[in-house]
Amino acid sequence: MAKPLAFVAGFPVAHSRSPMIHRYWLELYRIDGGYDAIEVRPEAFAQFLQDLAAGRTGFIGGNVTIPHKEAAFRMADFADELATELGASNTMWMEDGRLCAMNTDGYGFAANLDQAAPGWKAGKTAAILGAGGASRAVIQTVRDSGFTTIHVVNRTLERARELADRFGDAVFAHPLPALKEVVEQADLFVNTTSLGMSGENPLPPLYLDRLAADAVVTDIVYVPLQTPVLEQASKLGLRTVDGLGMLLHQAAPGFEKWFGKRPEVTEELKAMIVKDL
Ligand code: ATR
């Protein structure tokens, strides 16, 4: 049998760290497989997926990145719950002749916290900063993890309201100044924005000093590893979890689908990617 080959398809794709992650695991587990980055132009993506489904590409599945995530979801015969919620998929595989798609961002988010802040699921109240696509994945995951009150705080209140309407009961929308009250109740604080990352994008008051001493603060941004939000939280002595783990963990379900082994996110892997950031 030919050796299993997986891909990451994007346009551009050179920046993708997926090959480094998956090749590390292939070597670690001595699996005779391959993982390639391939540049697929937007207009060629539909044909690429048809060829994949028909077994004409030599690939058994792969990751999709910008700008193909929405098309990947639309073209799949099956999509998991999070991909359906987001209308976007990052991982594809073939099963029983069907082209399948999932979105592993939520899994990556939760698995990162499981590893770096065990017990985080005991929390009931979350404060989520930001209301974009990344925020939606986090809301769904936090809710599925047992949180019963989820405060979404956003510069544009309307966007937070849309999410609160969409998700229903447990999700509440607030403007930025409301952080002052929201933070006080939160067991988990998640930043999903690029706030504080550049000069013209200064960090507004986050009131992290009002968090409970055992609260967990995490960021889904991982460049730099220590974001301004995490830096503030660390200085206050709070438990912090960086976003790099999310990137690494979100790769694991795909690897298992293609190569039959659920891989571990090791410190060695993390160190290797940190060196490359
Ligand atoms: P993604 O899909 O990665 O989440 P996005 O949809 O562009 O990206 O969302 C970015 C988030 O960061 C939004 O919540 C955005 O707030 P708005 O909805 O008000 O635009 C937030 N954000 C980005 N820059 C910001 C800034 N300078 N101040 C406050 N919020 C900011």
CSV table of C-alpha atoms in Angstrom, one decimal, residues 20 57 78-79 92 192 220 236 252 256 265:
chain,number,residue,atom,x,y,z
A,20,MET,CA,6.4,21.0,11.1
A,57,THR,CA,-4.6,13.4,-5.5
A,78,PHE,CA,-20.5,15.5,6.4
A,79,ALA,CA,-19.5,18.3,8.8
A,92,MET,CA,-10.8,17.0,6.1
A,192,THR,CA,-9.9,36.5,21.3
A,220,ILE,CA,-5.9,32.5,21.6
A,236,LEU,CA,-1.1,39.9,39.0
A,252,ALA,CA,-4.2,16.3,16.9
A,256,GLU,CA,-5.5,10.7,14.3
A,265,VAL,CA,1.5,17.7,22.4
